[in-house]
Coordinates of C-alpha atoms and ligand atoms in Angstrom, one line a residue:
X22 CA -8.8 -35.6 -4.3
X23 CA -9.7 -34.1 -7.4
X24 CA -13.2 -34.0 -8.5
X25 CA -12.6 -34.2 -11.9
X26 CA -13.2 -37.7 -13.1
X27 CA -14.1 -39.2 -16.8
X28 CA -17.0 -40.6 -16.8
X29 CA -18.7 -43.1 -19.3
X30 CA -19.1 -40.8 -22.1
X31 CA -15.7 -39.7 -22.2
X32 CA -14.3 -43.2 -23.2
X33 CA -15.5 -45.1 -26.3
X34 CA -17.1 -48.6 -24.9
X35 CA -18.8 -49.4 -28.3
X36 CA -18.1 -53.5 -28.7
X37 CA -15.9 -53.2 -25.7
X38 CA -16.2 -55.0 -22.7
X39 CA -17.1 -52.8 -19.8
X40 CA -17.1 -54.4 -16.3
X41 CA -19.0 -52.2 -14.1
X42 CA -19.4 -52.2 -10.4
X43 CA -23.0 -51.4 -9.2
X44 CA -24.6 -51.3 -5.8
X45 CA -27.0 -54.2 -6.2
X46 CA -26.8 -54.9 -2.2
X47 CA -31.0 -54.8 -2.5
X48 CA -32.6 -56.0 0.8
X49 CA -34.7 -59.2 0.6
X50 CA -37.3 -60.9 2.0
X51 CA -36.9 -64.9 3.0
X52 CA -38.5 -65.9 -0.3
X53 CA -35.7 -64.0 -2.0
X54 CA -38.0 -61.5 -3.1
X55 CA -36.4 -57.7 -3.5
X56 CA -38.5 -55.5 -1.2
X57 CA -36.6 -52.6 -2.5
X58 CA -35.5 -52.2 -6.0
X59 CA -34.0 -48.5 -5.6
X60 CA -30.5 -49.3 -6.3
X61 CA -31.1 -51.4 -9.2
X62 CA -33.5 -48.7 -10.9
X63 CA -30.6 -46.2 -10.0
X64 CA -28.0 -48.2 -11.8
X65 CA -30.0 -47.9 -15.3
X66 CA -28.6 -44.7 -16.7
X67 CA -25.7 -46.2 -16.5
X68 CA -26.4 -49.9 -17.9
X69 CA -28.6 -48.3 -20.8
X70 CA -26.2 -45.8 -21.5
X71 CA -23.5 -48.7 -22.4
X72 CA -26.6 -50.7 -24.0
X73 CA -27.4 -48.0 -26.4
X74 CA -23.5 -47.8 -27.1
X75 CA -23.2 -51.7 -28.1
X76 CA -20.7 -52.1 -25.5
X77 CA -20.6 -55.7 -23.5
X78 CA -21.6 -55.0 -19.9
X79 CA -20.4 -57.5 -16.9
X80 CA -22.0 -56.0 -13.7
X81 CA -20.4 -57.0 -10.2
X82 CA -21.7 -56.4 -7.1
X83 CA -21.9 -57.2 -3.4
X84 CA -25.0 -58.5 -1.5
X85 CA -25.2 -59.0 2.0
X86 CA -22.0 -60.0 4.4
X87 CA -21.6 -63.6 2.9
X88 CA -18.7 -65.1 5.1
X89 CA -17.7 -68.4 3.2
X90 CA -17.8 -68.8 -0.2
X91 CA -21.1 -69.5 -2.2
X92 CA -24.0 -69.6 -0.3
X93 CA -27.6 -69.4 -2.2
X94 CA -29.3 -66.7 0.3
X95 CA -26.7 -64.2 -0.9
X96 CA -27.1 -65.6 -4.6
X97 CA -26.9 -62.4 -7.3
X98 CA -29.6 -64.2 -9.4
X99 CA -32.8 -62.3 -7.8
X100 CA -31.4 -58.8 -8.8
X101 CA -30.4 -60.2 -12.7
X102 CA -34.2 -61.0 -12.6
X103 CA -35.3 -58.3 -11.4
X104 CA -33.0 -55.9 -13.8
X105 CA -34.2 -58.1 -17.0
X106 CA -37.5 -56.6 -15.9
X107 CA -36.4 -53.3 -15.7
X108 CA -34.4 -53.6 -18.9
X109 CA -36.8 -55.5 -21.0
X110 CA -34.3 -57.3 -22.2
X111 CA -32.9 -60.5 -20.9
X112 CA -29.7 -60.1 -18.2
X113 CA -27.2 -63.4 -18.5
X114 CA -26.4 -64.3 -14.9
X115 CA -23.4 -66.5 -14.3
X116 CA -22.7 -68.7 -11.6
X117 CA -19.1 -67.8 -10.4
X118 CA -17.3 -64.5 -10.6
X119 CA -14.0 -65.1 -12.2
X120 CA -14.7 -68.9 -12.6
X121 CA -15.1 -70.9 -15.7
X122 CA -18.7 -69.9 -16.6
X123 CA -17.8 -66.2 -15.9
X124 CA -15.2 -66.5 -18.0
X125 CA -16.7 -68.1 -20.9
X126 CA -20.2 -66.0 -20.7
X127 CA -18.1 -62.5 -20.6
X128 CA -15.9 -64.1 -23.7
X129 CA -19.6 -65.2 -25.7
X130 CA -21.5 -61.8 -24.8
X131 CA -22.4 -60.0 -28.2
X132 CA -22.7 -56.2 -28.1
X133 CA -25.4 -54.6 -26.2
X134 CA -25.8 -57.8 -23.8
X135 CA -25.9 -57.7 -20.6
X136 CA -24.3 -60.6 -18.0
X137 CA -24.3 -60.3 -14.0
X138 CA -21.6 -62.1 -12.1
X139 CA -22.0 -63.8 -8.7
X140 CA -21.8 -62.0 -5.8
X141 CA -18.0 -60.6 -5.4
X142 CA -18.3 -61.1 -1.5
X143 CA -18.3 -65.0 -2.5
X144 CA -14.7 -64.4 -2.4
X145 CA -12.6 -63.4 0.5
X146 CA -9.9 -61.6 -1.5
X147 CA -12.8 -58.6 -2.3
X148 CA -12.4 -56.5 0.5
X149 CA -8.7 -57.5 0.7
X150 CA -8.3 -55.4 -2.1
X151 CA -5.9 -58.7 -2.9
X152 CA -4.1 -57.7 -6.1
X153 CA -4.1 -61.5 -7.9
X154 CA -7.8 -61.3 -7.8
X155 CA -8.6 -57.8 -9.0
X156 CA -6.3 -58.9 -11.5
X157 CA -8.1 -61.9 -12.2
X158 CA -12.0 -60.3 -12.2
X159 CA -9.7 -57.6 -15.1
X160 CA -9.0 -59.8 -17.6
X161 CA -13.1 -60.2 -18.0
X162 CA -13.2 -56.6 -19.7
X163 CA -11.5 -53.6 -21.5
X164 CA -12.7 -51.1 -19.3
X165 CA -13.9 -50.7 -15.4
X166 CA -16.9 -48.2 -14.9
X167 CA -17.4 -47.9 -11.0
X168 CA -21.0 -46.5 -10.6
X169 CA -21.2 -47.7 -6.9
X170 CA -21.3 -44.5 -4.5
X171 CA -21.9 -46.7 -1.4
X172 CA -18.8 -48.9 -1.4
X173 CA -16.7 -45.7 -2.8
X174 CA -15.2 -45.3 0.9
X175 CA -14.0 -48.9 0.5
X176 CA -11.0 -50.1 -1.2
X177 CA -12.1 -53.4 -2.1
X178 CA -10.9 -55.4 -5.4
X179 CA -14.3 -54.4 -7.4
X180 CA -14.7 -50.9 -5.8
X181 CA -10.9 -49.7 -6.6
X182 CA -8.2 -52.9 -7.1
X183 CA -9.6 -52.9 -10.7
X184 CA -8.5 -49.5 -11.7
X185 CA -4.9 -50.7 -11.4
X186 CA -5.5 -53.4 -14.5
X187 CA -8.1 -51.2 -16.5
X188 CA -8.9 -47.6 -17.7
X189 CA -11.2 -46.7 -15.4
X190 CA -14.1 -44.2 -15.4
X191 CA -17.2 -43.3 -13.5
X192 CA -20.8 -44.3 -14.2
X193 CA -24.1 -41.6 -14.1
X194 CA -24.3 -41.8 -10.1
X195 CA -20.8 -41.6 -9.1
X196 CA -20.9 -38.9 -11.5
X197 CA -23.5 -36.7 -10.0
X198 CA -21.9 -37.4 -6.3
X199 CA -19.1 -35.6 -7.3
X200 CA -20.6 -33.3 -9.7
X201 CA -22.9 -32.0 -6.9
X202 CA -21.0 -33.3 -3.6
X203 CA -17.7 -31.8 -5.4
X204 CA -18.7 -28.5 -5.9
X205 CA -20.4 -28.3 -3.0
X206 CA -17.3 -28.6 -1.2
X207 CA -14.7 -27.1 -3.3
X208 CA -16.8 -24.1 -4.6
X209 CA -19.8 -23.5 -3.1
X210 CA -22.5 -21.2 -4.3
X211 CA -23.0 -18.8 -1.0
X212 CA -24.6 -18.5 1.5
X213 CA -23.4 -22.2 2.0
X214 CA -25.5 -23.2 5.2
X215 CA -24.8 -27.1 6.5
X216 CA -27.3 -28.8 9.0
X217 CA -26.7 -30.9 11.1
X218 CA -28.8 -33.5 13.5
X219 CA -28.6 -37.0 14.7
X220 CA -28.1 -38.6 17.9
X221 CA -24.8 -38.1 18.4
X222 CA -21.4 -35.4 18.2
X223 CA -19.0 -38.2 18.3
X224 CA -20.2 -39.6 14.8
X225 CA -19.6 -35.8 13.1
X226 CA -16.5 -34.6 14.7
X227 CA -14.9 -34.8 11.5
X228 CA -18.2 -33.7 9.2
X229 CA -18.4 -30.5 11.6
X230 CA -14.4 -30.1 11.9
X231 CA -14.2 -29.9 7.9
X232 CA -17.8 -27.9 7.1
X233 CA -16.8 -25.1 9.8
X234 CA -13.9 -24.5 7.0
X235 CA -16.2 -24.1 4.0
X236 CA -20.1 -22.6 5.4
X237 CA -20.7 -19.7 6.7
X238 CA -23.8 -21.2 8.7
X239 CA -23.2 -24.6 10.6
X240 CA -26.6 -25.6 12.1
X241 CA -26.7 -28.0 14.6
X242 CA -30.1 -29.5 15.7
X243 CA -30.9 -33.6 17.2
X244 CA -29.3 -35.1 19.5
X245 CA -26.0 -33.9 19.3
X246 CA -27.0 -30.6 19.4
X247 CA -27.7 -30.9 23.5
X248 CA -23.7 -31.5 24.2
X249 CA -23.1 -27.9 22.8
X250 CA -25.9 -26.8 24.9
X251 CA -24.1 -28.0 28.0
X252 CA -20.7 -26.8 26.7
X253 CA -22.4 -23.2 26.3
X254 CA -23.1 -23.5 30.1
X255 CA -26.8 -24.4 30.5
X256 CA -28.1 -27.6 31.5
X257 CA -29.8 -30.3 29.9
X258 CA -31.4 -32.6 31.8
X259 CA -31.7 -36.4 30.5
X260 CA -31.2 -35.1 27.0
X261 CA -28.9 -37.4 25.1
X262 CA -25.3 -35.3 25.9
X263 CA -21.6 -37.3 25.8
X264 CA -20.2 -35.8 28.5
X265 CA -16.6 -36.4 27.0
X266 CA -17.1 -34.2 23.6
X267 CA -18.1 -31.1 25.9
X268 CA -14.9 -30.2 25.8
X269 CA -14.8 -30.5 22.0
X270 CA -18.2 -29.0 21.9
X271 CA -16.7 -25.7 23.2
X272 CA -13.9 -25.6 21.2
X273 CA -15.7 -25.9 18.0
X274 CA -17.7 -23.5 19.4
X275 CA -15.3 -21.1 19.8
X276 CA -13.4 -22.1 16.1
X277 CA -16.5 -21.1 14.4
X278 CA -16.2 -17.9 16.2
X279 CA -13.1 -17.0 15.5
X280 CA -13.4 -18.0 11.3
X281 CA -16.6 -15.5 11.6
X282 CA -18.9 -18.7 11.1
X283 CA -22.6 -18.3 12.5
X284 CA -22.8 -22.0 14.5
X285 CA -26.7 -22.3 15.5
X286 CA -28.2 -24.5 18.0
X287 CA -31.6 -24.4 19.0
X288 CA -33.2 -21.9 20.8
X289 CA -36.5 -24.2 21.9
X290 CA -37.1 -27.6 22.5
X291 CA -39.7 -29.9 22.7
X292 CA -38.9 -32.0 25.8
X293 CA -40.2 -35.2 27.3
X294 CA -40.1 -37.0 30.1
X295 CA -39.1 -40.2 28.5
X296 CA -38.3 -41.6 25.7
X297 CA -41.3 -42.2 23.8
X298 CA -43.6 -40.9 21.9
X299 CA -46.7 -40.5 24.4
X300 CA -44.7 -39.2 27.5
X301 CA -45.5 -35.6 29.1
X302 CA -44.0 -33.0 26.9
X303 CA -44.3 -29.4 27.0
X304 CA -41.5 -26.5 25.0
X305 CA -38.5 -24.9 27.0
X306 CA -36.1 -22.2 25.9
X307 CA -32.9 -24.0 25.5
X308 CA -31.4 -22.2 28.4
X309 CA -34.0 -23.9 30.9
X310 CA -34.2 -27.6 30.2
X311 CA -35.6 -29.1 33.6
X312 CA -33.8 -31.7 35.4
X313 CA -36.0 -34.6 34.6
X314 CA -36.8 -33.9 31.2
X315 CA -34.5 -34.8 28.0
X316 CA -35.0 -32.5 24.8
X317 CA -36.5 -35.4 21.7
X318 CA -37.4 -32.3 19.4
X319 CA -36.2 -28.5 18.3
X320 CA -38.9 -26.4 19.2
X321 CA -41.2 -23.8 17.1
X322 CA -38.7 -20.8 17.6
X323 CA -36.0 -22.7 16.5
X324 CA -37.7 -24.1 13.4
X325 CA -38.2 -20.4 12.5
X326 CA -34.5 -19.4 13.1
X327 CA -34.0 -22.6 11.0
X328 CA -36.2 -22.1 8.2
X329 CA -35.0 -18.2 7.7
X330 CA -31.6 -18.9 7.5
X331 CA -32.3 -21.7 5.0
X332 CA -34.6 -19.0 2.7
X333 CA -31.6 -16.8 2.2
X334 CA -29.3 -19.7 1.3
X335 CA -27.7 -20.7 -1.9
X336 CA -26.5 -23.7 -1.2
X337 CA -27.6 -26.5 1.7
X338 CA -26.0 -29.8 3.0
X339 CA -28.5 -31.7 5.4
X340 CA -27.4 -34.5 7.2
X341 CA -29.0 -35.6 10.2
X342 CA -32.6 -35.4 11.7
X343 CA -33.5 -33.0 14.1
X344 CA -35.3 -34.7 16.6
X345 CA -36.3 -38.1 17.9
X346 CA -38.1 -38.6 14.4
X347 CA -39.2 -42.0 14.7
X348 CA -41.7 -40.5 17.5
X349 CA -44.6 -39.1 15.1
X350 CA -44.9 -36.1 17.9
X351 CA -41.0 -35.4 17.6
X352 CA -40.8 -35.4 14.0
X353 CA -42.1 -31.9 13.6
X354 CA -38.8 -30.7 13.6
X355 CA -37.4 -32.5 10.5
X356 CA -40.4 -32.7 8.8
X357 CA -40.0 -28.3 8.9
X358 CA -36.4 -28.5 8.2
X359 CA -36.7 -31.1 5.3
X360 CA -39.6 -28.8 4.0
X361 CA -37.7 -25.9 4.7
X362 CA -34.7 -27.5 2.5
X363 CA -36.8 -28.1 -0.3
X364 CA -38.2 -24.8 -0.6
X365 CA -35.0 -22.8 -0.2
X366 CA -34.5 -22.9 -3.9
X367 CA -30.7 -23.4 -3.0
X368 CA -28.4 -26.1 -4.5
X369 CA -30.0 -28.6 -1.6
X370 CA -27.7 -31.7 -1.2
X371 CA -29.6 -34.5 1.6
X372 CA -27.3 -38.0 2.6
X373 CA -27.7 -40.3 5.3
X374 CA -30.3 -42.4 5.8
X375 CA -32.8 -40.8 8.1
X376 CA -32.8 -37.1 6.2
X377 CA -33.2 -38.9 3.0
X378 CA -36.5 -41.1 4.0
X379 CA -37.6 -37.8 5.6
X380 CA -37.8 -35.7 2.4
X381 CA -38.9 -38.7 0.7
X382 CA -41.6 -39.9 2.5
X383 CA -43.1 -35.6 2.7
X384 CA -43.1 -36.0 -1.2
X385 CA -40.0 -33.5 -1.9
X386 CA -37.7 -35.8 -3.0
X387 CA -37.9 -33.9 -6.3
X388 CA -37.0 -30.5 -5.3
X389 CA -33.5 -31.4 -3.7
X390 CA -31.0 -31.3 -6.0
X391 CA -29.0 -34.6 -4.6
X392 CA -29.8 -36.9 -2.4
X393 CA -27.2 -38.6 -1.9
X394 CA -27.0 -42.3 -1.7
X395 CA -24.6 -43.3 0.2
X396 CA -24.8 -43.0 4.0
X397 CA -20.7 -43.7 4.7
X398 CA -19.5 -42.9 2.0
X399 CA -21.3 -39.0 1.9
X400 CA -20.6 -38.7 5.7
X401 CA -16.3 -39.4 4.5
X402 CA -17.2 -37.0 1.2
X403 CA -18.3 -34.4 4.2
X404 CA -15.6 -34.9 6.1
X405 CA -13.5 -34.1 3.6
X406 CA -11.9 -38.0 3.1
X407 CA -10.0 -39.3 -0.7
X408 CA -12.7 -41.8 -1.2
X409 CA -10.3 -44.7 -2.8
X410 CA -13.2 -45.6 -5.1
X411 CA -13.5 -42.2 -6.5
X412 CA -9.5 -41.6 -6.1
X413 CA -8.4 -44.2 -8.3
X414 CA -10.5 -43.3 -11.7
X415 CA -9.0 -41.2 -14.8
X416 CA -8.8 -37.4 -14.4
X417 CA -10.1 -35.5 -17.2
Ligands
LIG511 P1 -27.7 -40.5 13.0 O1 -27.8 -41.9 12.6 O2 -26.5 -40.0 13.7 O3 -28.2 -39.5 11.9 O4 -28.9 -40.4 14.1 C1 -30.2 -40.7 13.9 C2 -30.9 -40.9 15.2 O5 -30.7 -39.8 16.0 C3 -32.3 -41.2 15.0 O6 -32.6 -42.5 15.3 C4 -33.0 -40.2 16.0 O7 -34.0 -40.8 16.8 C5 -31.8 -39.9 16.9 N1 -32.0 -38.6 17.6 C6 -32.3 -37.4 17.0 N2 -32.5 -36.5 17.9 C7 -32.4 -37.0 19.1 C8 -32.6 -36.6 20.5 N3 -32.9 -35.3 20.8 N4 -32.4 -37.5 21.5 C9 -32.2 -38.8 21.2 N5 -32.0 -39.3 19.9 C10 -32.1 -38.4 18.9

């Protein structure tokens, strides 16, 4: 897949129409009220970019899992209030998505005005990717901007059917995912030192199986890192450990040897009796986890090993938390490691979900490079996957 993609500035949009697909899928509460107004905020490069260009935006988006048609709890019209706001400038909301008031609002809109259509999920045909209806939702506009990272992995009508009726290009976030995610990947700046946590191998067989071929440190910490543990020969106790990826465990183990790739697992852990946050506790060597306790945390000599190897590098992926986080007295692991990250001074990319609330809620949000927004669809950039959404716009 190449990384290479035009993006909004390299197509002229002025008094065009530009339909662009944004991730408004905003959670709300059961007065329709948006809790969290991240991904709207995130789309406005993008929407005052076009703005400032007198081009004729039509936004479409997704919200929620809406399963028949229409139905008002899954209703666009909170996050076209909400943008207005953000805007300061009024957002026309229409009440189908390739209906007659679609229509006719994206064939009235005046340059430099903004309409939202209904909620795309409203029709079945979306995540069919059916042809007829991406052809349909095209004749709206001139031009398709997708600027929605989360849904890249999907090829749904909006997220990629759209490209095959329009030139298509990418908006300011899809940009920077591949700008930053790209490069990453393709040509990184070294030492290139990926970490890895979470609760589980089986999810990152194919992030680790793709990373050992580009990093010269893979660390593995969380969860997951316990089957590799056991596969080294040691045992673990009630740690979390799939006893069917030992196997796998040893074999990657042995790959990274071979390609000359440090693979680090922790050294120490901090290990409970049970799982929660006030049970007995007490730090082991890795090599002597007793038989009734589970490791919930990498231990003090691991976050040092960590934390060097991080100082030295020049660029860092971080997926994954390194410990049973949710526990405040097993979250001393990824709190190190996410401050660790942020110091490094290296090209510091961050996705899924739990990393990125980590180095957000310690305040260092703004000393990673990327974090990236999409939880899929960065795990599928990591694993090395053609993301249809991304796939499917004009190379440069
Ligand atoms: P993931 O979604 O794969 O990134 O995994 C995140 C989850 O992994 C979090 O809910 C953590 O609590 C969990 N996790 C991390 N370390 C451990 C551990 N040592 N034992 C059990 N669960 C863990």
């Amino acid at each position: 897949m190449s990384y290479n993609k035009k993006s909004i500035e390299d197509i002229d949009v002025k008094g065009k129409k530009v339909i662009v697909r944004v991730d408004f899928n905003v959670p709300l509460d059961a007065n329709k009220n948006i809790t969290d107004d991240k991904r709207i905020v995130g789309a406005l490069p993008t929407i005052k970019y076009l703005v400032s260009k007198g081009a004729k935006t039509i936004l479409v988006s997704h919200l929620g899992r809406p399963k028949n048609g229409f139905e008002d709890k899954f209703s666009m019209k909170p996050t076209a209030v909400r943008l207005s706001e953000l805007l300061g400038k009024s957002v026309i909301m229409a009440s189908d998505v390739i209906g007659e008031d679609a229509k006719a609002k994206a064939a009235a809109l005046k340059d430099g005005e903004v309409l939202m259509l209904e909620n795309v999920r409203f029709h079945k045909e979306e995540e069919k990717n059916d042809p007829a209806f991406a052809k349909e939702l095209s004749t709206l506009a001139e031009i398709y901007v997708n600027d929605a990272f989360g849904t890249a992995h999907r090829a749904h009508a909006s997220t990629a059917g759209l490209a095959d009726y329009l030139p298509a290009v990418c908006g300011y976030l899809i940009q920077k995912e591949i700008d930053i995610m790209g490069k990453a990947l393709s040509n990184p700046a070294r030492p290139f030192v990926a970490i890895l946590g979470g609760a589980k191998v089986s999810d990152k067989i194919a992030v680790i199986e793709n990373l050992i071929d580009k990093v010269d440190t893979l660390i593995i910490g969380g969860g997951m890192a316990y089957t590799f543990v056991k596969a080294q020969g040691y045992g673990v106790g009630t740690s979390i450990c799939e006893a069917d990826k030992v196997d796998l465990a040893k074999s990657l183990l042995e790959k990274a040897e071979k390609k000359g790739v440090k693979l680090l697992l922790p050294v120490d852990n901090k290990v409970g009796k049970e799982f929660n946050n006030d049970t007995e506790s007490k730090t082991v060597a890795s090599t002597e986890i007793p038989d009734d306790f589970m490791g919930l945390d990498i231990g003090p000599k691991s976050i040092e090993l960590f934390s060097n190897v991080l100082k030295s590098a020049k660029t860092v992926v971080w997926n994954g938390p390194m410990g049973v986080f949710e526990f405040p007295n097993f979250a001393i692991g990824t709190k190190e490691v996410a401050k660790a990250v942020a110091e490094s001074g290296a090209i510091s990319i961050v996705g899924g979900g739990d990393s990125a609330a980590a180095v957000e809620q310690l305040g260092y949000a703004d000393k990673i490079t990327h974090i990236s927004t999409g939880g899929g669809a960065s795990l599928e950039f990591l694993e090395g996957k053609v993301l249809p959404g991304i796939d499917v716009l004009l190379d440069k």
